[in-house]
Coordinates of C-alpha atoms in Angstrom, one line a residue:
M1447 CA 70.5 91.8 97.5
A1448 CA 73.3 92.8 99.9
P1449 CA 76.6 93.7 98.2
F1450 CA 79.8 93.7 100.2
S1451 CA 82.7 95.3 98.5
T1452 CA 86.4 95.6 99.3
P1453 CA 88.0 98.3 97.1
S1454 CA 91.8 98.5 97.1
I1455 CA 92.3 101.9 95.4
H1456 CA 89.2 103.3 93.7
G1457 CA 86.3 100.9 93.9
V1458 CA 83.2 101.0 91.7
L1459 CA 80.1 100.2 93.7
P1460 CA 76.4 100.4 93.1
V1461 CA 74.5 103.0 95.1
E1462 CA 73.7 102.1 98.7
A1463 CA 76.4 99.4 98.6
G1464 CA 78.3 98.5 101.7
L1465 CA 82.1 97.8 101.6
F1466 CA 84.8 96.4 103.7
D1467 CA 87.7 98.9 103.5
H1468 CA 91.2 97.3 103.5
S1469 CA 93.2 100.4 102.5
N1470 CA 95.7 99.8 105.3
L1471 CA 96.4 96.1 104.9
H1472 CA 100.0 96.2 106.1
Q1473 CA 99.0 97.6 109.4
T1474 CA 96.5 94.9 110.4
G1475 CA 97.5 91.8 108.5
S1476 CA 93.8 91.2 107.7
F1477 CA 92.1 91.8 104.5
L1478 CA 88.8 92.6 106.2
R1479 CA 89.5 95.4 108.6
R1480 CA 86.4 97.4 109.4
L1481 CA 82.9 97.9 108.0
V1482 CA 82.0 101.3 106.6
M1483 CA 79.2 102.5 104.3
T1484 CA 79.8 104.6 101.3
K1485 CA 78.5 105.7 97.9
R1486 CA 80.6 106.0 94.8
N1487 CA 80.2 106.9 91.2
L1488 CA 81.6 104.9 88.3
S1489 CA 85.0 106.3 87.3
P1490 CA 88.4 104.9 86.3
P1491 CA 91.2 104.9 88.9
G1492 CA 91.8 108.5 89.5
H1493 CA 95.5 108.3 90.2
L1494 CA 96.4 106.9 86.8
E1495 CA 96.4 108.3 83.3
T1496 CA 93.6 106.4 81.6
T1497 CA 92.6 105.9 78.0
S1498 CA 89.1 104.5 77.3
S1499 CA 88.9 101.5 75.1
Q1500 CA 86.3 103.4 73.1
S1501 CA 88.0 106.8 72.8
G1502 CA 90.0 106.0 69.7
Q1503 CA 92.7 108.4 70.8
R1504 CA 95.4 105.8 71.3
S1505 CA 96.0 102.7 69.3
E1506 CA 95.4 99.6 71.4
P1507 CA 97.7 96.5 71.5
S1508 CA 96.6 94.0 68.9
G1509 CA 95.7 91.5 71.6
L1510 CA 93.1 93.7 73.1
S1511 CA 90.9 93.4 70.1
Q1512 CA 90.7 89.6 70.9
L1513 CA 89.7 90.2 74.5
P1514 CA 86.9 87.6 75.0
L1515 CA 84.2 90.0 76.3
S1516 CA 80.8 88.5 77.1
P1517 CA 77.8 89.6 75.0
N1518 CA 75.3 92.0 76.4
I1519 CA 73.7 90.6 79.6
S1520 CA 70.2 89.5 79.1
K1521 CA 67.5 91.5 80.9
C1522 CA 65.7 88.5 82.1
C1523 CA 67.3 88.7 85.6
G1524 CA 66.5 91.0 88.4
S1525 CA 68.6 93.8 89.9
D1526 CA 72.2 92.8 90.7
M1527 CA 71.7 89.3 89.2
V1528 CA 73.2 87.9 86.1
P1529 CA 72.3 84.9 84.0
K1530 CA 74.4 81.8 84.7
R1531 CA 76.7 81.0 81.8
D1532 CA 75.8 77.9 79.7
S1533 CA 72.5 77.5 81.6
L1534 CA 69.3 76.5 80.0
G1535 CA 66.7 79.2 79.8
C1536 CA 67.3 82.1 82.2
Q1537 CA 68.9 80.8 85.4
C1538 CA 69.9 83.9 87.4
V1539 CA 72.5 84.0 90.1
Y1540 CA 74.2 86.6 92.3
P1541 CA 77.8 87.2 91.1
I1542 CA 81.0 88.6 92.5
K1543 CA 82.1 91.6 90.5
I1544 CA 85.9 92.2 90.3
E1545 CA 87.9 95.1 88.8
L1546 CA 91.6 94.4 88.2
L1547 CA 94.5 96.6 87.0
L1548 CA 96.8 94.6 84.8
V1549 CA 100.3 96.1 84.6
N1550 CA 102.8 95.6 81.8
I1551 CA 100.5 93.5 79.7
S1552 CA 101.9 91.7 76.6
S1553 CA 101.2 93.3 73.3
N1554 CA 99.4 90.1 72.2
P1555 CA 98.3 88.3 75.3
D1556 CA 96.7 84.8 75.3
W1557 CA 93.5 85.6 77.1
N1558 CA 92.4 81.9 77.1
M1559 CA 95.6 81.1 79.1
F1560 CA 94.9 84.1 81.4
L1561 CA 91.4 82.9 82.1
E1562 CA 92.6 79.3 82.7
Q1563 CA 95.3 80.3 85.1
F1564 CA 93.2 82.8 86.9
A1565 CA 90.3 80.4 87.4
Y1566 CA 92.5 77.4 88.4
Q1567 CA 94.3 79.3 91.1
L1568 CA 91.1 80.7 92.5
G1569 CA 89.6 77.2 92.6
L1570 CA 87.0 78.1 89.9
R1571 CA 86.0 76.9 86.4
V1572 CA 86.6 79.0 83.4
S1573 CA 82.9 78.9 82.7
Q1574 CA 82.3 80.8 85.9
I1575 CA 84.2 83.9 84.7
E1576 CA 82.9 86.5 82.3
L1577 CA 84.9 89.5 81.1
I1578 CA 82.5 92.5 81.0
N1579 CA 84.6 95.6 80.1
F1580 CA 88.1 97.0 79.8
F1581 CA 89.9 100.3 79.2
M1582 CA 93.5 101.2 78.8
V1583 CA 95.5 102.7 81.7
S1584 CA 98.7 104.6 80.7
I1585 CA 100.8 102.8 78.0
S1586 CA 101.0 99.2 79.2
G1587 CA 98.2 98.9 81.8
L1588 CA 94.7 97.5 81.3
N1589 CA 91.7 97.9 83.6
I1590 CA 89.3 94.9 83.2
S1591 CA 86.0 94.2 84.9
M1592 CA 84.6 90.7 85.3
D1593 CA 81.7 88.8 86.8
I1594 CA 82.3 85.5 88.7
T1595 CA 79.2 83.3 89.1
P1596 CA 78.7 80.5 91.6
H1597 CA 79.0 77.0 90.2
K1598 CA 76.3 75.8 92.5
G1599 CA 73.6 77.6 94.4
L1600 CA 72.2 81.1 94.0
S1601 CA 75.3 83.0 95.4
F1602 CA 78.7 82.5 96.8
V1603 CA 78.9 81.7 100.5
A1604 CA 80.9 84.0 102.8
S1605 CA 83.9 81.6 103.0
E1606 CA 84.2 81.3 99.2
A1607 CA 84.0 85.1 98.7
S1608 CA 86.5 85.7 101.5
A1609 CA 88.9 83.1 99.9
I1610 CA 88.7 84.7 96.5
N1611 CA 89.2 88.2 97.9
S1612 CA 92.1 87.2 100.1
S1613 CA 93.9 85.4 97.2
L1614 CA 93.7 88.6 95.1
V1615 CA 94.6 91.0 97.8
M1616 CA 97.6 88.9 99.1
H1617 CA 98.7 88.2 95.5
T1618 CA 98.7 84.4 95.9
V1619 CA 97.4 84.2 92.3
H1620 CA 100.6 84.0 90.2
L1621 CA 100.1 84.5 86.5
N1622 CA 102.4 83.7 83.6
P1623 CA 105.0 86.6 83.2
S1624 CA 104.6 86.3 79.5
L1625 CA 101.0 87.6 79.9
L1626 CA 101.6 90.5 82.3
G1627 CA 104.0 92.0 84.8
N1628 CA 101.7 92.3 87.8
Y1629 CA 98.1 93.0 88.8
Q1630 CA 96.2 94.9 91.5
L1631 CA 92.7 94.4 92.9
L1632 CA 90.8 97.7 92.5
N1633 CA 87.4 96.6 93.5
F1634 CA 85.7 93.5 94.9
T1635 CA 81.9 93.4 95.2
W1636 CA 80.1 90.3 96.5
F1637 CA 76.3 90.2 95.8
R1638 CA 74.1 88.0 97.7
P1639 CA 70.3 87.7 98.4
L1640 CA 68.8 89.4 101.4
E1641 CA 68.2 87.1 104.3
M1642 CA 64.5 86.2 104.7
S1643 CA 63.2 87.7 107.9
E1644 CA 60.7 85.9 110.1
A1645 CA 57.1 86.9 110.0
P1646 CA 55.8 85.9 113.5
A1647 CA 52.6 87.7 113.2
S1648 CA 51.3 85.6 110.3
A1649 CA 52.8 82.5 111.7
A1650 CA 51.3 83.0 115.1
S1651 CA 47.8 83.9 113.8
P1652 CA 45.8 80.8 113.4
A1653 CA 42.4 80.9 111.7
A1654 CA 39.7 82.4 113.8
A1655 CA 37.8 79.8 115.7
P1656 CA 34.1 79.5 115.1
S1657 CA 31.8 81.4 117.4
N1658 CA 29.9 78.3 118.3
I1659 CA 32.0 75.4 119.6
V1660 CA 30.2 72.1 119.8
S1661 CA 31.6 69.9 122.6
T1662 CA 31.9 66.6 120.8
P1663 CA 34.8 64.3 120.5
E1664 CA 35.2 65.3 116.9
A1665 CA 35.3 69.0 117.8
V1666 CA 37.8 68.4 120.6
A1667 CA 40.1 66.6 118.2
T1668 CA 39.8 69.5 115.6
L1669 CA 40.7 72.0 118.3
R1670 CA 43.8 70.1 119.4
K1671 CA 44.9 70.0 115.8
S1672 CA 44.5 73.8 115.4
T1673 CA 46.6 74.5 118.5
R1674 CA 49.6 72.4 117.3
P1675 CA 51.1 75.2 115.1
G1676 CA 51.2 77.6 118.1
L1677 CA 52.9 75.0 120.2
V1678 CA 55.4 74.3 117.4
L1679 CA 56.1 78.0 117.1
F1680 CA 56.6 78.4 120.8
T1681 CA 59.0 75.5 121.0
G1682 CA 60.9 76.9 118.0
V1683 CA 61.3 80.3 119.5
G1684 CA 62.5 78.8 122.8
A1685 CA 65.0 76.6 121.0
F1686 CA 66.2 79.6 119.0
L1687 CA 66.7 81.7 122.2
L1688 CA 68.5 78.8 123.9
M1689 CA 70.8 78.4 120.9
A1690 CA 71.5 82.1 120.8
A1691 CA 72.5 82.0 124.5
I1692 CA 74.8 79.1 123.9
I1693 CA 76.5 80.9 120.9
A1694 CA 76.9 84.1 122.9
T1695 CA 78.6 82.1 125.8
V1696 CA 81.0 80.4 123.3
V1697 CA 81.8 83.8 121.7
I1698 CA 82.5 85.5 125.0
R1699 CA 84.7 82.7 126.2
S1700 CA 86.5 82.6 122.9
R1701 CA 87.3 86.3 123.1
T1702 CA 88.4 86.0 126.7
S1703 CA 90.7 83.2 125.7
R1704 CA 92.1 85.3 122.8
R1705 CA 92.6 88.2 125.2
K1706 CA 94.5 85.9 127.6
K1707 CA 96.7 84.7 124.7
C1708 CA 97.3 88.3 123.6
N1709 CA 98.3 89.3 127.1
K1710 CA 100.6 86.3 127.4
Y1711 CA 102.3 87.5 124.2
F1712 CA 102.7 91.0 125.5
D1713 CA 104.0 89.7 128.9
A1714 CA 106.6 87.7 127.0
A1715 CA 107.4 90.6 124.8
A1716 CA 107.7 93.0 127.7
K1717 CA 110.0 90.5 129.5
Q1718 CA 112.1 90.0 126.4
M1719 CA 112.3 93.8 125.6
T1720 CA 113.6 95.0 129.0
P1721 CA 117.2 96.1 129.0
E1722 CA 118.2 93.4 131.5
T1723 CA 116.8 90.4 129.5
F1724 CA 117.1 91.5 125.8
P1725 CA 119.2 88.8 124.0
A1726 CA 122.5 89.8 122.5
S1727 CA 122.5 86.9 120.1
S1728 CA 120.8 86.4 116.7
G1729 CA 122.2 89.6 115.4
S1730 CA 120.3 91.8 117.9
L1731 CA 122.2 94.3 120.1
R1732 CA 121.4 94.7 123.8
L1733 CA 119.2 97.7 124.5
P1734 CA 121.2 100.7 125.6
A1735 CA 120.5 102.3 129.0
S1736 CA 119.0 105.3 127.3
T1737 CA 116.1 103.3 126.1
R1738 CA 113.7 102.8 129.0
F1739 CA 110.8 100.5 129.7
L1740 CA 108.3 103.1 130.8
T1741 CA 105.3 102.6 133.0
Y1742 CA 101.8 103.2 131.8
D1743 CA 101.2 105.7 134.6
E1744 CA 104.2 107.7 133.4
L1745 CA 102.8 108.0 129.9
K1746 CA 99.3 108.6 131.0
T1747 CA 100.5 111.5 133.2
A1748 CA 102.7 112.9 130.5
T1749 CA 99.7 113.2 128.1
N1750 CA 97.1 114.2 130.7
N1751 CA 95.4 110.8 130.3
F1752 CA 95.8 110.9 126.5
E1753 CA 93.8 114.0 126.2
S1754 CA 92.5 114.9 122.7
S1755 CA 94.1 118.3 122.9
C1756 CA 97.5 116.6 123.1
I1757 CA 97.1 114.8 119.8
L1758 CA 99.8 115.7 117.3
G1759 CA 98.7 113.4 114.5
E1760 CA 96.9 110.3 113.6
G1761 CA 97.4 107.5 111.0
G1762 CA 96.6 103.8 110.4
F1763 CA 99.0 102.8 113.2
G1764 CA 97.2 104.9 115.8
R1765 CA 97.6 108.3 117.4
V1766 CA 100.6 110.4 118.4
F1767 CA 100.4 112.5 121.5
K1768 CA 102.5 115.4 122.7
G1769 CA 103.6 115.0 126.4
R1770 CA 106.2 115.8 129.0
L1771 CA 107.8 113.1 131.2
G1772 CA 108.2 113.6 135.0
D1773 CA 111.8 114.8 134.5
G1774 CA 110.6 117.5 132.2
T1775 CA 111.6 115.8 128.9
P1776 CA 109.2 116.8 126.1
V1777 CA 108.2 113.7 124.2
A1778 CA 106.0 112.4 121.4
I1779 CA 104.1 109.2 122.4
K1780 CA 102.8 106.9 119.6
R1781 CA 99.9 104.8 120.8
L1782 CA 99.7 101.8 118.6
S1783 CA 96.4 100.0 118.0
N1784 CA 95.5 96.3 117.6
C1785 CA 96.9 93.2 119.2
G1786 CA 98.0 91.0 116.3
Q1787 CA 101.1 89.4 114.8
Q1788 CA 101.7 92.1 112.2
G1789 CA 101.2 95.0 114.7
D1790 CA 103.3 93.3 117.3
K1791 CA 106.0 92.6 114.7
E1792 CA 106.1 96.3 113.6
F1793 CA 106.3 97.4 117.2
L1794 CA 109.2 95.1 118.1
V1795 CA 111.0 96.0 114.8
E1796 CA 110.8 99.7 115.6
V1797 CA 112.0 99.2 119.2
E1798 CA 114.9 97.0 118.1
M1799 CA 115.9 99.3 115.2
L1800 CA 115.8 102.6 117.1
S1801 CA 117.4 101.2 120.2
R1802 CA 120.6 100.5 118.3
L1803 CA 120.5 103.2 115.5
H1804 CA 121.9 106.5 116.7
H1805 CA 122.4 109.5 114.4
R1806 CA 121.7 113.2 114.7
N1807 CA 119.3 112.9 111.7
L1808 CA 117.3 110.0 113.1
V1809 CA 114.5 110.5 115.6
K1810 CA 115.6 109.1 119.0
L1811 CA 113.6 106.5 120.9
V1812 CA 113.3 107.5 124.6
G1813 CA 111.3 104.5 125.8
Y1814 CA 108.6 102.0 125.1
Y1815 CA 105.8 100.1 126.9
T1816 CA 103.5 97.1 126.5
N1817 CA 100.6 96.3 128.8
R1818 CA 97.9 93.8 129.4
D1819 CA 95.2 95.9 127.6
S1820 CA 96.6 94.9 124.2
E1821 CA 98.4 98.3 123.7
N1822 CA 101.8 99.1 122.5
L1823 CA 103.3 102.5 123.3
L1824 CA 106.5 104.1 121.9
C1825 CA 108.0 107.3 123.3
Y1826 CA 110.2 109.5 121.1
E1827 CA 112.1 112.7 121.5
L1828 CA 109.8 115.6 120.6
V1829 CA 110.6 117.2 117.2
P1830 CA 108.6 120.3 117.6
N1831 CA 108.4 122.0 114.2
G1832 CA 106.1 119.5 112.4
S1833 CA 106.8 117.4 109.3
L1834 CA 108.2 118.4 105.9
E1835 CA 104.8 117.5 104.4
S1836 CA 103.0 120.0 106.6
W1837 CA 105.5 122.8 105.5
L1838 CA 105.3 121.9 101.8
H1839 CA 101.6 120.9 101.4
G1840 CA 99.9 121.8 104.7
P1841 CA 99.0 124.9 106.7
L1842 CA 102.5 125.6 108.2
G1843 CA 104.0 126.8 104.9
L1844 CA 101.1 128.9 103.7
N1845 CA 102.2 132.2 105.4
C1846 CA 105.9 131.4 105.6
P1847 CA 107.1 129.1 102.8
L1848 CA 110.5 127.5 103.0
D1849 CA 113.3 129.4 101.3
W1850 CA 115.9 127.8 99.1
D1851 CA 118.6 127.5 101.8
T1852 CA 116.2 125.9 104.2
R1853 CA 115.1 123.3 101.6
M1854 CA 118.7 122.4 100.9
K1855 CA 119.4 122.0 104.6
I1856 CA 116.5 119.6 104.9
A1857 CA 117.5 117.7 101.8
L1858 CA 121.0 117.2 103.1
D1859 CA 119.9 116.2 106.6
A1860 CA 117.4 113.6 105.3
A1861 CA 120.1 112.2 102.9
R1862 CA 122.5 111.9 105.8
G1863 CA 119.9 109.9 107.8
L1864 CA 119.3 107.5 105.0
A1865 CA 123.0 107.2 104.2
Y1866 CA 123.6 106.2 107.8
L1867 CA 120.9 103.5 107.6
H1868 CA 122.3 102.1 104.3
E1869 CA 126.0 102.4 104.7
D1870 CA 127.0 102.9 108.4
S1871 CA 124.7 100.6 110.3
Q1872 CA 125.5 96.9 110.5
P1873 CA 123.5 95.2 109.0
S1874 CA 122.2 97.8 106.6
V1875 CA 118.7 99.0 107.1
I1876 CA 116.1 99.7 104.3
H1877 CA 113.5 102.2 105.6
R1878 CA 110.7 101.2 103.1
D1879 CA 108.5 104.1 104.0
F1880 CA 110.6 107.2 103.4
K1881 CA 108.4 110.2 102.6
A1882 CA 107.8 113.9 103.4
S1883 CA 105.5 113.1 106.4
N1884 CA 108.2 111.0 108.0
I1885 CA 110.8 113.8 107.9
L1886 CA 110.4 115.8 111.1
L1887 CA 111.8 119.3 111.6
E1888 CA 113.4 121.0 114.6
N1889 CA 112.9 124.7 115.3
N1890 CA 116.1 125.5 113.4
F1891 CA 114.8 123.3 110.5
H1892 CA 117.3 120.5 111.0
A1893 CA 115.6 117.3 109.7
K1894 CA 115.2 113.9 111.4
V1895 CA 114.0 110.7 109.7
S1896 CA 111.2 108.9 111.7
D1897 CA 108.9 105.9 111.6
F1898 CA 110.8 102.6 111.3
G1899 CA 107.8 100.3 111.7
L1900 CA 108.3 98.9 108.1
A1901 CA 112.1 98.9 108.1
K1902 CA 114.0 95.8 107.1
H1903 CA 117.5 94.6 107.4
A1904 CA 119.2 94.2 104.1
P1905 CA 120.5 90.6 103.9
E1906 CA 124.3 90.5 103.9
G1907 CA 125.9 89.3 100.7
R1908 CA 122.7 89.9 98.7
T1909 CA 121.9 92.7 96.4
N1910 CA 118.1 92.4 96.8
Y1911 CA 115.4 91.1 99.0
L1912 CA 112.1 89.5 97.7
S1913 CA 109.2 90.8 99.7
T1914 CA 106.0 88.8 99.9
R1915 CA 104.0 92.0 100.5
V1916 CA 104.7 95.4 99.0
M1917 CA 104.7 98.0 101.7
G1918 CA 105.0 101.8 101.5
T1919 CA 103.1 104.9 100.4
F1920 CA 101.8 105.3 96.9
G1921 CA 103.8 107.9 94.9
Y1922 CA 107.0 107.1 96.8
V1923 CA 107.4 103.4 96.1
A1924 CA 110.1 102.5 93.6
P1925 CA 108.9 100.8 90.4
E1926 CA 110.9 97.6 90.7
Y1927 CA 109.6 97.1 94.2
A1928 CA 106.0 97.8 93.3
M1929 CA 106.1 95.5 90.2
T1930 CA 108.2 92.6 91.4
G1931 CA 108.5 92.8 95.1
H1932 CA 112.3 93.1 94.9
L1933 CA 113.4 95.4 97.7
L1934 CA 116.8 97.1 97.4
V1935 CA 118.5 99.9 99.2
K1936 CA 118.1 101.8 95.9
S1937 CA 114.4 101.6 96.5
D1938 CA 114.9 104.0 99.4
V1939 CA 117.0 106.2 97.0
Y1940 CA 114.0 106.5 94.6
S1941 CA 111.8 107.6 97.5
Y1942 CA 114.4 110.2 98.5
G1943 CA 114.3 111.4 94.9
V1944 CA 110.6 112.0 95.1
V1945 CA 111.1 114.0 98.3
L1946 CA 113.8 116.0 96.6
L1947 CA 111.4 116.8 93.7
E1948 CA 108.8 117.9 96.3
L1949 CA 111.4 120.3 97.7
L1950 CA 112.2 121.7 94.2
T1951 CA 108.7 122.0 92.9
G1952 CA 106.4 122.3 96.0
R1953 CA 104.2 119.6 94.4
K1954 CA 102.7 116.5 96.0
P1955 CA 103.9 113.1 94.7
V1956 CA 100.3 112.4 93.4
D1957 CA 97.9 115.3 93.0
M1958 CA 94.6 114.5 91.2
S1959 CA 93.7 118.2 91.1
R1960 CA 96.4 118.8 88.5
S1961 CA 95.7 118.8 84.8
C1962 CA 95.9 115.6 82.8
G1963 CA 99.5 114.3 82.6
Q1964 CA 100.6 116.2 85.6
E1965 CA 99.0 114.1 88.3
N1966 CA 102.1 112.1 89.1
L1967 CA 105.1 114.2 90.1
V1968 CA 107.9 111.9 88.7
T1969 CA 106.1 111.2 85.4
W1970 CA 105.6 115.0 84.9
A1971 CA 109.1 116.1 86.0
R1972 CA 111.3 113.4 84.4
P1973 CA 111.3 114.8 80.8
I1974 CA 111.8 118.4 82.1
L1975 CA 114.8 117.3 84.2
T1976 CA 116.7 116.3 81.1
D1977 CA 116.2 119.7 79.4
R1978 CA 118.3 122.5 81.0
D1979 CA 116.3 125.2 79.2
R1980 CA 113.1 124.1 80.9
L1981 CA 114.4 123.6 84.5
D1982 CA 112.7 126.8 85.6
E1983 CA 109.4 125.2 85.0
L1984 CA 110.0 122.9 87.9
A1985 CA 110.7 125.7 90.5
D1986 CA 108.2 126.2 93.3
H1987 CA 106.4 129.5 92.6
R1988 CA 106.6 130.3 96.3
L1989 CA 110.3 130.7 95.9
K1990 CA 109.5 133.7 93.7
G1991 CA 112.7 133.2 91.7
N1992 CA 114.9 133.6 94.8
Y1993 CA 117.3 130.7 94.2
P1994 CA 120.7 130.3 92.5
R1995 CA 120.1 129.0 89.0
E1996 CA 123.3 126.9 88.9
D1997 CA 122.6 125.3 92.3
F1998 CA 119.0 124.6 91.2
S1999 CA 120.3 122.9 88.0
R2000 CA 122.7 120.7 90.0
V2001 CA 120.1 119.6 92.5
C2002 CA 117.8 118.8 89.6
T2003 CA 120.5 116.5 88.3
I2004 CA 120.7 114.7 91.6
A2005 CA 116.9 114.3 91.7
A2006 CA 116.9 112.9 88.1
A2007 CA 119.5 110.3 89.1
C2008 CA 117.6 109.3 92.2
V2009 CA 114.3 108.6 90.4
A2010 CA 115.9 106.8 87.4
P2011 CA 113.6 104.0 86.3
E2012 CA 116.4 101.4 86.6
A2013 CA 117.8 100.8 90.1
S2014 CA 121.3 100.3 88.8
Q2015 CA 121.3 103.9 87.4
R2016 CA 120.6 105.5 90.8
P2017 CA 123.4 106.7 93.0
T2018 CA 123.9 105.5 96.6
M2019 CA 122.8 107.7 99.4
G2020 CA 126.5 108.3 100.3
E2021 CA 127.0 109.8 96.8
V2022 CA 123.9 111.9 97.2
V2023 CA 125.2 113.3 100.5
Q2024 CA 128.6 114.2 98.9
S2025 CA 126.9 115.7 95.8
L2026 CA 124.6 117.9 98.0
K2027 CA 127.6 119.0 100.1
M2028 CA 129.4 119.9 96.8
V2029 CA 126.5 122.1 95.9
Q2030 CA 126.7 123.9 99.2
R2031 CA 130.4 124.3 98.9
A2032 CA 130.1 125.6 95.3
A2033 CA 127.7 128.2 96.5
A2034 CA 130.0 129.1 99.4
T2035 CA 133.0 129.3 97.0
E2036 CA 131.1 131.6 94.7
L2037 CA 130.2 133.9 97.5
H2038 CA 133.8 133.9 98.8
R2039 CA 135.1 134.5 95.3
Q2040 CA 132.9 137.6 95.0
C2041 CA 134.1 138.9 98.3
S2042 CA 137.8 138.1 97.3
I2043 CA 137.4 140.1 94.1
V2044 CA 136.6 143.2 96.2
V2045 CA 139.2 142.7 98.9
H2046 CA 142.0 140.6 97.4
P2047 CA 141.4 140.2 93.7
R2048 CA 144.3 137.8 93.2
Q2049 CA 143.7 135.6 96.2
Q2050 CA 142.0 132.2 95.5
A2051 CA 139.6 131.1 98.2
F2052 CA 139.6 127.3 97.6
E2053 CA 141.6 124.9 95.4
S2054 CA 139.7 123.3 92.6
D2055 CA 140.1 119.9 91.1
A2056 CA 139.1 119.4 87.5
S2057 CA 138.6 115.7 88.0
S2058 CA 135.7 116.1 90.4
S2059 CA 132.1 115.8 89.2
M2060 CA 128.6 115.1 90.4
F2061 CA 128.8 111.4 89.9
S2062 CA 131.8 109.5 88.7
S2063 CA 129.9 107.7 86.0
G2064 CA 126.4 106.9 84.8
P2065 CA 123.8 108.5 82.6
Y2066 CA 123.3 111.4 85.0
S2067 CA 126.9 112.7 85.2
T2068 CA 125.8 115.6 83.1
F2069 CA 127.9 118.4 84.5
D2070 CA 131.3 119.5 83.1
N2071 CA 134.2 118.3 85.2
N2072 CA 135.2 121.8 86.1
E2073 CA 131.8 122.8 87.5
F2074 CA 132.4 121.2 90.9
I2075 CA 135.2 122.0 93.3
N2076 CA 137.2 119.3 95.0
G2077 CA 135.8 118.0 98.2
T2078 CA 138.9 119.0 100.3
L2079 CA 136.9 121.3 102.5
V2080 CA 135.4 119.1 105.3
Y2081 CA 132.9 120.5 107.7
S2082 CA 133.6 119.8 111.4
E2083 CA 130.2 118.2 111.8
D2084 CA 131.0 115.7 109.1
L2085 CA 134.1 114.5 111.0
Q2086 CA 131.9 113.7 114.0
E2087 CA 129.8 111.0 112.4
G2088 CA 131.4 110.3 109.0
R2089 CA 128.8 112.3 107.1

C-alpha cells in the first residue's frame, strides 16, 4: 500500500505515509505543489477548541446522535484496506480517507441529504461513502472522518483521486446552506496497492538443461521451445527501453514548449509593463517615471549574485534579499518563484498597485523585472528595522520591547496606510493580507504597509465582492470572508483590529502553546474588552505597567470595534485614524494641563467640545461624550496627505 495524503491544516496520517503538501495554494494555483515525507500522530486540529464526541462535557446537537456512522470495520481485510460496502463476503478495497471540518452546522441536520449532495457533486454513489468518526469543534463545528471506496476495481486511479481532492480543496462542492455554513478539507489520504516490481532473475532463469543432450530431431525441437521464453524476455526488455526513450523525448519536448510559452508570456508582460507602453485605459494608470524597469544584471550586482548572506526573509512567494543599487540606493529585492498564471497575476497586480499608490505609510516600489528564466523580481525601498511581527513575537523585541508610545505610533501609521487604500485611492483597494509581518518599521519606528500581491480593487457601487477563493493568513481573516467568501473593506478593518490587539497584549493571533480557551487572540480578548475592570488583564507584561490607563482603555474600545463579529458594526479606517489621533491629543492635553496648573493655573490649553466621542454611533461608542476633546488641533503632517 502506498498512501498519498494532502492535509490542509492538520492532517491525520498513518506512520510512514507520504503526503502532498498544499498549505500555500493561493501562491501556486495548484492543489498538488510538492512532495514531502512526514510522520504525524492522531490529534484533532490544534488551532481550534475541540470537544470530543465521547467526552460528555458538552451537550451535542440533537442531530449528531443520528449521524449515520458505519459499524466497526471487519478485520477480514489487510492493512490499510476496508471491506467494500454491500459486497458479498469480504471484498476488500483500498479507500480514500477524508477528514472534514463542517462549520455552522444545523442543530438537526439531515445527514442523508448531506451524503446525497456530497456524493453527487463528487461523481460518487452514496454507497461508496462511509462515515467513520466525528467530534465537536467549538460550538457549531463538527469534525467528521469518512472512507470513500472505489465503485469498481481495487483502488481509485490517480485521476479520480486528484479530481476528488481538487473539488474539496477548491470548494466546488456546494452543500445546502440549511445543513451547514461552510466546510474545510483537513486531511486527504489516498491508499493504493504497491506496484508489482519485475523479477527478472526468476523470469530469465530457465530450467537447467540436462547434462547429456541427445542430437535427435525431437531433442532439437525441445531445445528450441526452451529458448523461446528468453527470446520473449529479451524482446520485451528492448521494447520497454524503446518506449521509455520515446516517452522521455516527448516529456523533454513538452517542457521545452512550455518554457517557450512561459517566456513568451514574460516577454509580453515585460513589454506591457514598461513605462513607455503601459496602457492608460481599462482603469489602469500609466506607470510613473519613478518606477523603473530594472535589468537583471543590476539586481544581481545589487545582491552580490543573490548571496545567501543577503537574505532578509523567505515565504511561500520566494525570498527577499537586501541590496544596494548602482546609485547607492538601499533596496529590498523580492525574488518571486514559479511561472504560472496565479504567480504572474500576483506579480502584475503588485506592480500595478504600487506604481500608482503613493503614501508615506506604504512601502514604495522602486522597480521591477521579468526575464526569460521564468523569474519575477520586485525592487522596493529598504525599510531597515524589520517587521512588527519580529518586534512583538521575534528576537528583535526580546532585549528591547516596544514601549507604549512606540506601539501607538505604529498603530496610527498602519491605520493611515489602510485608510489611504480604502478611502483616498480610486478605485478603493482591499489589502486582503494585512498582518503584523506585513508592517515594516523604519529606524524611527514609523510604519509602512507592504505586500500587495493579494490586493483587490473594491468594485465601485458595490458594498461587497464575492471571492471564489479565500486568501489571507489564518488568525487575521474576517469571519464573513472566511465563511462566505464575501470580501469587504471592513474585512481589512477586522485584520487591523487583530494587529491592534497584538500591540496591546503582545500575543500572537493564534498560539497553540497557550492554555485551553486562550489559543485564539480574538476569542480570548473579546469578553475582556467589554469589561472595564478587567482591561489590565490584556496589557502586555513587557510594558511593566508603564502605560496611561485611560489611553489603554480607549485603544481597547477601538480594538473591540474593529474585531466586531458583524462587519456593519466595525468602523471605517478613517474613523479609526481619527480616534487614535484623539487618543494622542487627549494624552497631550492632559500633559499640557498638568504643566498649565503649575505655570498658569487659570489658562486652558485646548478647547473641548462635549459633542465629540470615539464613534458617533454603534455598539462600541462606550465613552462619555466629555472624555474626548474636539478635533480642532490638526497636525501639520495630516494637512499634507489628508490623514
